[in-house]
Coordinates of C-alpha atoms in Angstrom, one line a residue:
Chain A
M1 CA 108.8 64.6 100.3
S2 CA 106.9 66.9 102.0
I3 CA 104.7 68.5 99.1
E4 CA 103.9 66.0 96.0
I5 CA 102.3 67.7 93.2
V6 CA 101.1 65.0 90.7
N7 CA 99.8 65.6 86.9
V8 CA 98.0 68.8 88.1
G9 CA 96.2 70.5 85.3
K10 CA 94.2 74.1 85.5
R11 CA 92.3 76.0 82.9
F12 CA 90.7 79.7 83.3
G13 CA 88.3 79.4 80.2
D14 CA 90.8 78.8 77.3
F15 CA 94.1 79.7 79.1
V16 CA 95.7 77.0 80.1
A17 CA 97.7 77.8 83.1
L18 CA 99.0 74.9 84.1
D19 CA 99.6 71.8 82.0
D20 CA 100.1 68.6 84.0
V21 CA 102.8 69.9 86.4
S22 CA 104.5 67.1 88.5
V23 CA 106.7 68.4 91.6
S24 CA 108.3 66.8 94.7
I25 CA 109.0 69.5 97.0
P26 CA 111.6 68.2 99.8
S27 CA 110.7 68.7 103.9
G28 CA 112.4 71.5 105.7
R29 CA 114.0 73.2 102.5
L30 CA 113.3 76.7 100.8
T31 CA 112.0 75.7 97.2
A32 CA 111.7 78.9 94.4
L33 CA 109.1 78.4 91.9
L34 CA 110.8 80.6 89.3
G35 CA 109.1 81.9 86.2
P36 CA 108.0 84.5 84.3
S37 CA 104.7 86.4 85.1
G38 CA 101.6 84.7 83.8
G39 CA 103.5 81.4 83.7
G40 CA 101.2 79.6 86.5
K41 CA 103.8 79.5 89.6
S42 CA 101.2 81.7 91.5
T43 CA 98.2 79.2 90.1
L44 CA 100.3 76.5 91.4
L45 CA 101.0 77.7 94.8
R46 CA 97.4 78.8 95.2
I47 CA 96.5 75.1 94.5
V48 CA 98.6 73.8 97.0
A49 CA 97.3 76.0 99.5
G50 CA 93.5 75.1 98.5
L51 CA 92.8 78.9 97.4
E52 CA 92.3 77.3 93.9
R53 CA 91.1 74.4 93.0
A54 CA 92.8 72.1 90.3
D55 CA 91.1 70.6 87.3
T56 CA 93.1 67.4 87.3
G57 CA 96.0 65.9 89.5
K58 CA 96.8 65.3 93.0
I59 CA 98.1 67.1 95.7
E60 CA 99.9 65.6 98.7
I61 CA 101.0 67.2 102.0
E62 CA 103.2 65.4 104.5
G63 CA 101.7 61.9 102.8
V64 CA 98.2 63.4 103.2
D65 CA 96.2 63.3 100.3
A66 CA 94.9 67.1 100.1
T67 CA 93.6 67.4 96.8
G68 CA 89.5 67.7 97.8
L69 CA 90.4 69.5 101.2
P70 CA 89.4 73.1 101.8
P71 CA 92.3 75.6 102.8
Q72 CA 91.4 75.5 106.4
K73 CA 91.8 71.8 106.7
R74 CA 95.3 71.9 104.8
N75 CA 97.5 73.6 107.7
V76 CA 99.4 75.7 105.5
G77 CA 100.4 79.2 106.1
F78 CA 100.2 81.4 103.3
V79 CA 101.7 85.2 102.8
F80 CA 100.4 87.0 100.2
Q81 CA 102.6 89.8 97.8
H82 CA 100.2 92.7 99.1
Y83 CA 100.1 91.5 102.8
A84 CA 96.5 90.5 103.2
A85 CA 96.6 92.2 106.3
F86 CA 93.4 92.4 108.5
K87 CA 93.1 96.5 108.6
H88 CA 91.1 96.9 111.6
L89 CA 92.7 94.4 114.0
S90 CA 96.0 95.7 115.7
V91 CA 99.6 93.8 114.5
R92 CA 99.3 91.4 117.8
R93 CA 95.8 90.5 117.0
N94 CA 96.8 89.8 113.7
V95 CA 99.2 87.6 114.5
A96 CA 97.0 86.0 117.1
F97 CA 94.2 85.2 114.8
G98 CA 94.7 81.5 113.9
L99 CA 95.8 80.7 117.4
E100 CA 92.5 82.7 118.9
I101 CA 90.0 80.9 116.2
R102 CA 91.9 77.6 117.3
K103 CA 90.9 78.7 121.0
R104 CA 93.8 78.4 122.5
P105 CA 94.3 79.5 126.3
K106 CA 94.8 83.2 126.6
D107 CA 97.9 83.3 128.1
E108 CA 99.4 80.7 125.6
I109 CA 98.7 82.9 122.9
R110 CA 100.4 86.0 124.4
R111 CA 103.6 84.1 124.9
R112 CA 103.4 82.4 121.5
V113 CA 102.6 85.9 119.9
D114 CA 105.4 87.7 121.8
E115 CA 107.8 84.7 120.5
L116 CA 106.7 85.6 117.1
L117 CA 106.8 89.1 117.6
A118 CA 110.5 88.9 118.6
L119 CA 111.1 86.4 115.7
V120 CA 110.1 89.0 113.1
H121 CA 111.6 92.3 115.0
L122 CA 108.2 93.4 115.4
E123 CA 108.1 93.7 119.2
Q124 CA 107.6 97.5 119.5
F125 CA 105.0 98.0 117.0
A126 CA 102.2 95.5 118.7
D127 CA 99.8 97.3 119.1
R128 CA 99.8 99.5 116.2
L129 CA 97.4 99.0 113.3
P130 CA 98.5 97.5 109.9
A131 CA 98.3 100.8 108.3
Q132 CA 100.7 102.4 110.5
L133 CA 103.6 100.0 109.4
S134 CA 106.0 100.2 106.4
G135 CA 105.8 97.8 103.6
G136 CA 108.5 95.6 105.0
Q137 CA 106.9 95.5 108.2
R138 CA 103.9 94.5 107.5
Q139 CA 105.0 91.8 105.2
R140 CA 107.1 90.7 108.3
M141 CA 103.8 90.7 110.3
A142 CA 102.0 88.3 107.6
L143 CA 104.7 86.2 107.8
A144 CA 104.8 85.9 111.9
R145 CA 100.6 85.5 111.2
A146 CA 101.2 82.3 109.2
L147 CA 103.7 81.0 111.1
A148 CA 101.8 81.3 114.3
V149 CA 99.6 78.4 113.4
E150 CA 102.9 76.2 112.9
P151 CA 101.9 75.1 109.4
T152 CA 103.1 72.0 107.9
V153 CA 104.2 74.3 105.0
L154 CA 104.8 77.6 104.4
L155 CA 103.7 79.5 101.1
L156 CA 104.8 82.8 100.1
D157 CA 103.5 84.2 96.9
E158 CA 105.7 86.8 95.5
P159 CA 106.5 87.6 99.1
F160 CA 108.7 90.7 98.3
G161 CA 107.1 92.0 94.9
A162 CA 105.6 94.9 96.4
L163 CA 108.4 96.4 98.3
D164 CA 111.5 98.5 97.0
A165 CA 114.6 97.4 96.0
K166 CA 116.6 97.9 99.3
V167 CA 114.0 96.7 101.6
R168 CA 113.4 93.7 99.2
K169 CA 117.1 92.6 99.5
E170 CA 117.0 93.1 103.2
L171 CA 114.1 90.7 103.7
R172 CA 115.4 88.3 101.3
D173 CA 118.8 87.8 103.3
W174 CA 116.3 88.0 106.7
L175 CA 113.9 85.0 105.1
R176 CA 116.8 82.9 104.5
R177 CA 118.0 83.4 107.8
L178 CA 114.7 82.6 109.0
H179 CA 114.1 79.8 107.4
D180 CA 117.5 78.5 109.0
E181 CA 116.0 78.9 112.4
V182 CA 112.5 77.6 111.6
H183 CA 113.2 75.1 109.5
V184 CA 109.4 75.1 108.2
T185 CA 109.2 73.6 104.5
T186 CA 109.0 76.9 102.5
V187 CA 108.0 77.4 98.9
F188 CA 107.8 80.6 97.5
V189 CA 106.8 82.2 94.0
T190 CA 109.3 84.8 92.4
H191 CA 109.7 86.4 88.8
D192 CA 113.1 87.5 90.2
Q193 CA 116.0 85.0 89.1
E194 CA 118.2 87.0 91.7
E195 CA 115.9 86.1 94.2
A196 CA 115.6 82.7 93.3
L197 CA 119.3 81.9 93.2
E198 CA 120.2 83.8 96.3
V199 CA 117.7 82.5 98.6
A200 CA 116.8 78.7 97.7
D201 CA 117.7 75.5 98.3
E202 CA 116.0 73.9 95.4
I203 CA 114.7 76.0 92.2
V204 CA 111.7 75.0 90.0
V205 CA 111.8 76.5 86.9
I206 CA 108.0 77.3 85.4
N207 CA 106.8 78.7 82.1
D208 CA 104.0 78.5 80.1
G209 CA 102.0 75.8 82.5
R210 CA 104.9 73.7 82.4
V211 CA 108.0 72.7 84.6
E212 CA 111.1 73.6 82.4
Q213 CA 113.6 72.5 85.2
I214 CA 114.2 71.3 88.8
G215 CA 117.4 71.5 90.6
S216 CA 119.9 73.5 93.0
P217 CA 120.8 76.7 91.7
D218 CA 124.1 75.7 91.1
E219 CA 122.6 73.0 88.6
L220 CA 120.2 75.3 87.1
Y221 CA 123.0 78.0 86.6
D222 CA 125.9 75.7 85.4
R223 CA 123.4 73.1 83.5
P224 CA 120.6 74.9 82.4
A225 CA 118.3 72.1 80.4
N226 CA 117.0 74.3 77.7
E227 CA 117.3 77.7 76.1
F228 CA 114.4 78.9 78.0
V229 CA 116.3 78.6 81.4
M230 CA 119.5 79.6 80.2
R231 CA 118.0 83.0 78.9
F232 CA 115.8 83.3 82.2
L233 CA 118.7 82.6 84.6
G234 CA 121.2 85.2 83.5
P235 CA 122.5 87.6 81.0
V236 CA 123.2 85.7 77.3
T237 CA 124.8 86.3 74.2
Q238 CA 125.1 84.0 71.2
L239 CA 128.5 82.7 69.5
G240 CA 127.7 80.8 66.5
D241 CA 124.4 78.9 67.5
Q242 CA 125.6 78.8 71.4
L243 CA 124.1 80.5 73.5
V244 CA 126.5 81.3 76.3
R245 CA 126.8 83.9 79.4
P246 CA 128.7 87.2 78.3
H247 CA 130.9 86.6 81.5
D248 CA 132.3 83.4 80.2
L249 CA 133.6 84.7 77.0
Q250 CA 137.3 85.5 76.9
L251 CA 139.0 88.0 74.5
S252 CA 142.4 87.6 73.0
T253 CA 144.6 90.0 70.9
D254 CA 147.7 87.9 70.5
P255 CA 147.9 87.5 66.7
A256 CA 149.4 84.2 66.9
D257 CA 146.3 82.4 68.7
A258 CA 144.0 80.9 66.1
S259 CA 141.6 79.7 68.7
G260 CA 137.6 81.4 69.1
V261 CA 136.0 83.7 66.3
P262 CA 137.9 86.9 64.7
G263 CA 135.8 89.9 65.0
R264 CA 136.5 93.7 65.6
V265 CA 135.5 95.9 68.8
T266 CA 132.6 97.9 67.6
R267 CA 131.4 99.3 71.3
V268 CA 132.7 99.3 75.0
T269 CA 130.4 100.3 77.6
R270 CA 131.2 100.5 81.1
I271 CA 128.8 99.9 84.1
G272 CA 130.5 100.3 87.3
F273 CA 132.9 97.6 87.8
E274 CA 131.7 95.7 84.8
I275 CA 132.8 96.6 80.9
R276 CA 130.6 95.6 78.3
V277 CA 132.6 94.5 75.0
E278 CA 130.4 94.4 71.8
V279 CA 132.3 92.2 69.0
T280 CA 131.2 92.4 65.4
A281 CA 132.6 88.8 64.3
D282 CA 133.9 88.5 60.9
D283 CA 130.6 86.6 59.8
G284 CA 128.7 89.6 60.9
Q285 CA 127.3 88.1 64.1
T286 CA 127.6 90.6 67.2
V287 CA 128.6 89.1 70.4
T288 CA 128.8 91.1 73.8
V289 CA 131.3 89.9 76.2
T290 CA 131.6 91.2 79.8
L291 CA 134.8 91.7 81.5
T292 CA 136.2 93.5 84.7
R293 CA 137.6 96.6 84.9
N294 CA 140.9 94.7 85.5
E295 CA 140.8 92.4 82.4
F296 CA 140.0 94.9 80.4
L297 CA 142.8 97.1 80.9
A298 CA 145.2 94.1 80.6
L299 CA 144.0 93.7 77.0
G300 CA 144.5 97.4 76.2
I301 CA 141.6 97.1 73.7
Q302 CA 139.5 99.9 72.2
V303 CA 136.9 100.7 69.5
D304 CA 138.2 99.1 66.6
S305 CA 140.7 96.5 67.8
T306 CA 141.0 93.2 66.5
V307 CA 140.3 90.6 68.9
R308 CA 139.4 86.7 68.9
V309 CA 136.3 85.6 71.4
R310 CA 136.5 82.4 72.5
L311 CA 134.8 80.3 75.3
A312 CA 136.5 79.6 78.7
P313 CA 136.5 76.0 79.5
N314 CA 133.6 74.3 81.1
S315 CA 131.2 76.9 80.8
P316 CA 127.2 76.3 79.9
T317 CA 125.8 76.5 76.9
T318 CA 122.8 75.7 75.0
T319 CA 122.3 75.5 71.2
T320 CA 119.5 78.1 70.1
S321 CA 117.2 78.4 67.3
A322 CA 117.0 82.0 67.2
P323 CA 118.9 83.7 64.2
A324 CA 122.1 85.1 65.6
Q325 CA 122.5 88.7 66.4
R326 CA 123.5 90.8 63.2
A327 CA 125.7 93.9 63.2
A328 CA 123.9 97.2 63.2
A329 CA 121.1 95.9 65.1
P330 CA 120.9 96.9 68.6
S331 CA 122.0 94.0 71.0
L332 CA 119.3 93.4 73.3
A333 CA 120.6 89.8 74.1
A334 CA 122.7 91.0 77.1
T335 CA 120.3 93.6 78.6
H336 CA 118.1 90.6 80.1
Chain B
M1 CA 96.9 126.2 97.7
T2 CA 98.0 129.6 99.5
S3 CA 100.2 129.0 102.7
T4 CA 99.3 132.5 103.9
T5 CA 97.7 132.1 107.4
L6 CA 95.4 134.5 108.8
V7 CA 97.3 134.6 111.9
P8 CA 100.9 134.3 111.0
D9 CA 102.1 135.4 114.5
R10 CA 100.8 132.6 116.1
P11 CA 102.9 129.6 116.6
A12 CA 100.8 126.4 114.7
G13 CA 101.7 124.4 117.6
N14 CA 99.9 126.0 120.2
R15 CA 96.9 126.0 117.8
R16 CA 97.1 122.6 117.2
S17 CA 97.3 121.5 120.7
A18 CA 94.5 123.5 121.7
R19 CA 92.2 122.8 119.2
G20 CA 93.1 120.0 117.2
G21 CA 93.7 121.6 114.0
L22 CA 96.1 123.9 111.9
P23 CA 95.6 127.6 111.5
L24 CA 92.9 127.8 108.5
T25 CA 94.3 129.4 105.3
R26 CA 92.4 132.1 103.4
V27 CA 91.2 129.9 101.1
S28 CA 89.9 127.1 103.5
G29 CA 88.8 129.8 105.6
L30 CA 86.3 131.4 103.1
G31 CA 85.2 127.2 102.3
L32 CA 84.6 127.2 105.8
G33 CA 82.3 130.0 105.7
V34 CA 80.4 129.3 102.9
A35 CA 79.5 126.0 104.2
M36 CA 78.3 127.0 107.7
V37 CA 76.0 130.0 106.0
W38 CA 74.7 127.1 103.8
F39 CA 74.3 124.9 106.4
S40 CA 72.7 127.7 108.5
L41 CA 70.4 128.7 105.8
L42 CA 68.9 125.2 105.0
V43 CA 69.4 123.2 108.4
L44 CA 70.3 125.0 111.4
I45 CA 67.6 128.0 111.2
P46 CA 64.7 125.8 110.0
L47 CA 65.4 123.5 112.9
A48 CA 66.0 126.3 115.2
A49 CA 62.6 127.8 114.2
V50 CA 60.6 124.6 114.5
A51 CA 62.4 124.2 118.2
V52 CA 61.2 127.9 118.9
T53 CA 57.5 127.3 117.6
A54 CA 57.5 124.4 119.6
S55 CA 58.4 126.1 122.8
Q56 CA 55.6 128.8 122.5
G57 CA 53.3 126.7 124.8
G58 CA 56.1 126.6 127.5
W59 CA 57.4 122.9 128.8
S60 CA 53.7 122.3 130.3
G61 CA 52.3 122.7 126.8
F62 CA 54.9 121.0 124.9
W63 CA 54.7 118.0 127.3
R64 CA 51.1 118.2 127.1
T65 CA 51.2 117.6 123.4
V66 CA 53.4 114.9 123.2
T67 CA 51.6 112.8 126.0
N68 CA 48.2 113.2 124.4
E69 CA 47.1 109.6 124.0
Q70 CA 47.0 109.7 120.2
T71 CA 50.1 111.9 119.6
A72 CA 52.3 109.3 121.8
A73 CA 50.3 106.5 120.1
T74 CA 51.6 108.1 116.5
I75 CA 55.0 108.6 117.8
R76 CA 55.3 105.0 119.1
L77 CA 54.3 103.5 116.2
T78 CA 56.4 105.6 113.9
V79 CA 59.7 105.1 115.9
G80 CA 59.2 101.3 116.8
T81 CA 58.4 100.1 113.2
A82 CA 61.1 102.4 111.8
L83 CA 63.4 100.6 114.2
L84 CA 61.8 97.3 113.3
V85 CA 62.3 98.2 109.4
T86 CA 66.0 99.5 110.2
L87 CA 66.6 95.9 111.7
V88 CA 65.4 94.0 108.7
N89 CA 67.2 96.4 106.5
I90 CA 70.6 95.7 108.1
V91 CA 70.1 92.1 107.4
M92 CA 68.7 92.1 104.2
G93 CA 70.5 95.0 102.9
T94 CA 73.7 93.7 103.5
L95 CA 72.4 90.3 101.9
I96 CA 71.3 91.9 98.7
A97 CA 74.8 93.9 98.5
W98 CA 76.8 90.7 99.0
V99 CA 74.5 89.1 96.2
L100 CA 74.9 92.2 93.9
V101 CA 79.0 92.2 94.5
R102 CA 79.9 88.6 94.9
D103 CA 77.7 86.7 92.4
R104 CA 77.3 86.1 89.2
F105 CA 74.0 85.5 87.8
F106 CA 71.1 86.4 84.9
G107 CA 69.1 89.2 85.5
K108 CA 72.1 90.8 87.6
R109 CA 72.3 94.2 85.9
A110 CA 68.5 94.5 85.7
L111 CA 68.2 93.8 89.6
E112 CA 70.8 96.8 90.1
I113 CA 68.9 99.1 88.3
L114 CA 65.6 98.0 90.0
I115 CA 66.9 98.3 93.8
D116 CA 67.2 101.7 92.9
V117 CA 63.4 102.2 92.2
P118 CA 62.0 103.0 95.7
F119 CA 64.5 106.2 95.5
A120 CA 63.3 107.2 92.1
L121 CA 60.0 106.6 92.4
P122 CA 57.5 109.8 93.8
T123 CA 56.4 108.2 97.2
I124 CA 52.8 108.8 96.4
V125 CA 53.4 106.6 93.3
A126 CA 55.3 103.9 95.6
G127 CA 52.0 104.3 97.6
L128 CA 49.4 103.8 95.0
V129 CA 51.8 100.9 93.7
L130 CA 50.8 99.1 97.4
L131 CA 47.3 100.2 97.4
S132 CA 46.9 98.4 94.5
L133 CA 48.8 95.3 95.5
Y134 CA 47.9 95.1 98.9
G135 CA 44.9 97.0 99.0
P136 CA 41.2 95.5 98.8
G137 CA 41.0 95.1 95.5
S138 CA 44.4 93.2 95.6
P139 CA 45.3 90.5 92.8
L140 CA 47.4 88.5 95.1
G141 CA 44.4 88.3 97.6
V142 CA 46.5 89.9 100.5
N143 CA 44.6 92.8 101.9
I144 CA 46.6 94.7 104.3
A145 CA 44.8 98.0 104.0
N146 CA 44.1 99.7 107.4
T147 CA 46.7 97.4 109.1
R148 CA 50.2 98.1 110.9
I149 CA 51.7 95.8 108.5
A150 CA 50.7 98.3 105.9
V151 CA 52.6 100.9 107.6
F152 CA 55.7 98.3 108.0
L153 CA 55.8 97.3 104.3
A154 CA 55.4 101.2 103.0
F155 CA 58.7 101.7 105.4
L156 CA 60.4 98.8 104.2
F157 CA 59.5 99.6 100.5
V158 CA 61.0 103.2 100.6
T159 CA 64.0 102.5 102.7
L160 CA 65.4 99.5 100.6
P161 CA 68.3 100.8 98.9
F162 CA 69.7 102.9 101.8
I163 CA 71.6 100.0 102.9
V164 CA 72.1 98.1 99.9
R165 CA 74.0 101.1 98.4
T166 CA 75.9 102.2 101.3
V167 CA 77.1 98.7 101.4
Q168 CA 78.0 97.5 98.1
P169 CA 80.9 100.1 97.2
V170 CA 82.8 99.2 100.5
L171 CA 82.2 95.3 99.8
A172 CA 83.4 95.4 96.2
E173 CA 86.6 97.0 97.5
L174 CA 87.2 94.6 100.2
D175 CA 90.7 92.8 100.1
R176 CA 89.7 89.2 98.8
E177 CA 93.2 88.2 100.1
A178 CA 92.5 89.1 103.6
E179 CA 89.4 86.3 103.7
E180 CA 91.8 84.0 102.1
A181 CA 94.5 84.7 104.4
A182 CA 91.8 84.2 107.2
A183 CA 90.8 81.0 105.6
S184 CA 94.1 79.4 105.5
L185 CA 94.8 80.3 109.2
G186 CA 91.8 78.0 109.6
A187 CA 88.7 80.2 109.8
S188 CA 85.4 78.8 108.4
R189 CA 83.4 81.2 106.2
Y190 CA 80.9 82.2 109.0
T191 CA 83.9 83.3 111.1
T192 CA 86.0 84.8 108.4
F193 CA 82.5 86.8 107.8
R194 CA 82.3 88.0 111.4
R195 CA 85.6 88.5 112.5
I196 CA 87.0 90.1 109.0
I197 CA 84.6 91.0 106.8
L198 CA 81.6 92.6 109.0
P199 CA 84.1 94.7 111.0
S200 CA 84.9 96.5 107.6
L201 CA 81.2 96.5 106.6
T202 CA 79.8 98.0 109.6
P203 CA 80.5 102.0 109.0
A204 CA 78.7 101.8 105.4
I205 CA 75.7 99.6 107.5
A206 CA 75.7 102.2 109.9
A207 CA 75.7 105.0 107.9
G208 CA 72.8 102.9 105.6
A209 CA 70.7 102.0 108.9
A210 CA 70.9 105.7 109.9
L211 CA 69.7 107.0 106.4
S212 CA 67.1 104.1 106.7
F213 CA 65.7 105.0 110.1
A214 CA 65.6 108.8 109.4
R215 CA 63.8 108.0 106.1
A216 CA 61.4 105.6 107.9
V217 CA 60.5 108.3 110.8
G218 CA 59.6 111.1 108.3
E219 CA 57.8 108.5 105.5
Y220 CA 54.4 110.2 104.6
G221 CA 53.4 109.6 100.9
S222 CA 53.8 105.9 100.5
L223 CA 51.9 104.9 103.3
V224 CA 49.2 107.7 103.3
L225 CA 46.9 105.6 101.0
L226 CA 47.1 102.0 102.7
S227 CA 47.2 102.5 106.2
G228 CA 44.1 104.5 106.6
N229 CA 45.4 106.6 109.2
L230 CA 43.2 105.4 112.0
P231 CA 43.9 107.0 115.0
M232 CA 45.6 105.0 117.8
R233 CA 46.0 102.2 115.3
T234 CA 47.8 103.3 112.1
E235 CA 48.3 107.0 112.1
V236 CA 52.2 107.8 112.0
A237 CA 53.9 110.7 113.2
S238 CA 53.9 112.4 109.8
V239 CA 50.3 112.4 109.6
R240 CA 49.9 113.6 113.1
I241 CA 51.7 116.7 112.4
L242 CA 49.8 117.2 108.8
S243 CA 46.4 117.0 110.8
S244 CA 47.8 119.3 113.4
I245 CA 48.5 121.9 110.7
E246 CA 45.3 121.7 109.1
N247 CA 43.6 122.1 112.3
D248 CA 45.7 125.7 113.0
N249 CA 47.7 124.1 115.8
P250 CA 51.1 124.6 114.8
D251 CA 52.6 124.6 118.0
S252 CA 51.4 120.7 118.7
A253 CA 53.0 120.0 115.0
A254 CA 56.4 121.5 115.9
A255 CA 56.5 119.7 119.1
V256 CA 56.1 116.2 117.4
A257 CA 58.8 117.5 114.9
V258 CA 60.8 118.1 117.9
V259 CA 60.2 114.6 119.8
L260 CA 61.1 112.9 115.9
L261 CA 64.4 115.1 115.6
A262 CA 65.3 114.4 119.0
I263 CA 64.9 110.7 118.4
S264 CA 66.7 110.6 115.1
L265 CA 69.5 112.4 116.3
A266 CA 69.8 109.7 119.5
V267 CA 69.6 106.7 117.0
I268 CA 72.1 108.5 114.4
V269 CA 74.7 108.7 117.7
V270 CA 73.6 105.2 119.2
L271 CA 74.6 103.6 115.5
D272 CA 77.7 105.7 115.7
V273 CA 78.6 104.2 118.9
I274 CA 77.9 100.6 118.0
Q275 CA 79.6 100.7 114.7
R276 CA 82.9 102.0 116.6
R277 CA 82.5 99.1 119.0
V278 CA 82.0 96.4 116.1
M279 CA 85.1 98.1 114.2
R280 CA 87.3 97.5 117.5
R281 CA 86.4 93.9 118.9
G282 CA 87.1 92.3 115.4

């Protein structure tokens, strides 16, 4: 195990940021700390980097107890949401910074920086100032700067949070490919479940200062440990007292079919390739079902059609304590 | 903003390459005109008048005046002490600004206000305060009246806020994450200060230093009571200028003024050059 987080607790005044958190982060993999804002995931990352001190607990990096070590001695690379560029230094000098203070020979620094700039595709921007780069370029520079010192672990705090949607998607793919090339143990913080599911090998879901679940993207999606994870990882709707994914629901118009819950279609919304059908069950509960366009056309349903709703076999569900959605109330469950 | 240009037939590209600017719009043209008239009336014309008065006696007259033993001594004392005080302020002003921005302690608000006292206080009042504290009747038992230390102290007192006040806002706006990034890259606190923080502060420090130096060179009220104005020992240039005027010798007064002006200008230019160097070096 590359990073061992044992019983870590942290308070800011009365606010409990982390409550007895224990996580093992494996070597050479890409791990996401996923959770809502204010849930403690950034604090945990900063504690691993030594930028914040835990009140209780222990941090071990590659078998070395790092709990009391200052950030300078931990050999971690840290990438910040807002780049934290050294504004007065050129891109090249930014990347070289860690090597310069390690007093490496000049030609070695030059070679290594050239390599890194090529890796992050910034060769032609070497002599620009950070202010002359776009957000995505700045973040790639920050990544090269962090990688320059050959850190044991690379920590990224909401690395794509300040970028627009398109650049974010590009960088996400790029980070995945970069990791496959460099293989440094990487932990990144995100509140975007899609980002975590797409990029990470392993996801740690953190909420309210506690770990909710740890697992691969598939495990988390298919076997959510609790209602929170179920809700956070994707859209949900409620069928009886079960939380289910709207796309795991099936509709049937066959009058001979007695499975599932009977109801009436109350609304049909089309969003691109996806059709969202709202069904009001006979007991008054509103269930959202998403279908592909073809499924929808094959069923031939419209508003006021009578249908039966049932769950596809082997679909993930969790029981919920929340009251069921009633008709008339606008459905928010599926808009997550 | 109107986009009407004063010279619409001239292609903008030409002017840009020639003068490094766009053609002025009517509004900005008017603005520039007003600014120049204002600046001329208040600064350029009086300065020119001083230079003209100084040149009344010709080059030899001017040279004789400023190399006069007593005058030269006042200029040396004034400029030397002002430089020394500016150096002290660069260190102490930055330190005080640092404490005010980065540390939390009881009485911080009060200290913030107290820093400005030397600004707000009429300089002659400052002179009185210094005299009663460090004069012959000092309650502290420290008597520096009629010594050069008195000049140094008075300069220090009145120039204290300049660097504090120019550095403080820049320091408050500084990106703390850049410092954290430097730390995680292995930089010690000292290295981080020297290579990351200081380059961002130098423009502010240089600006404050220039103000501090200029203020010290022209200082009169705060030191006139305590320094004793002893010729060849504690007399400063501003006192010398006043006595020239009193002795009905405006040419000589103007000559000293021109020297001070030239030195101040030179110091501001040097500070600017240093600042650019430090910023690039990083």
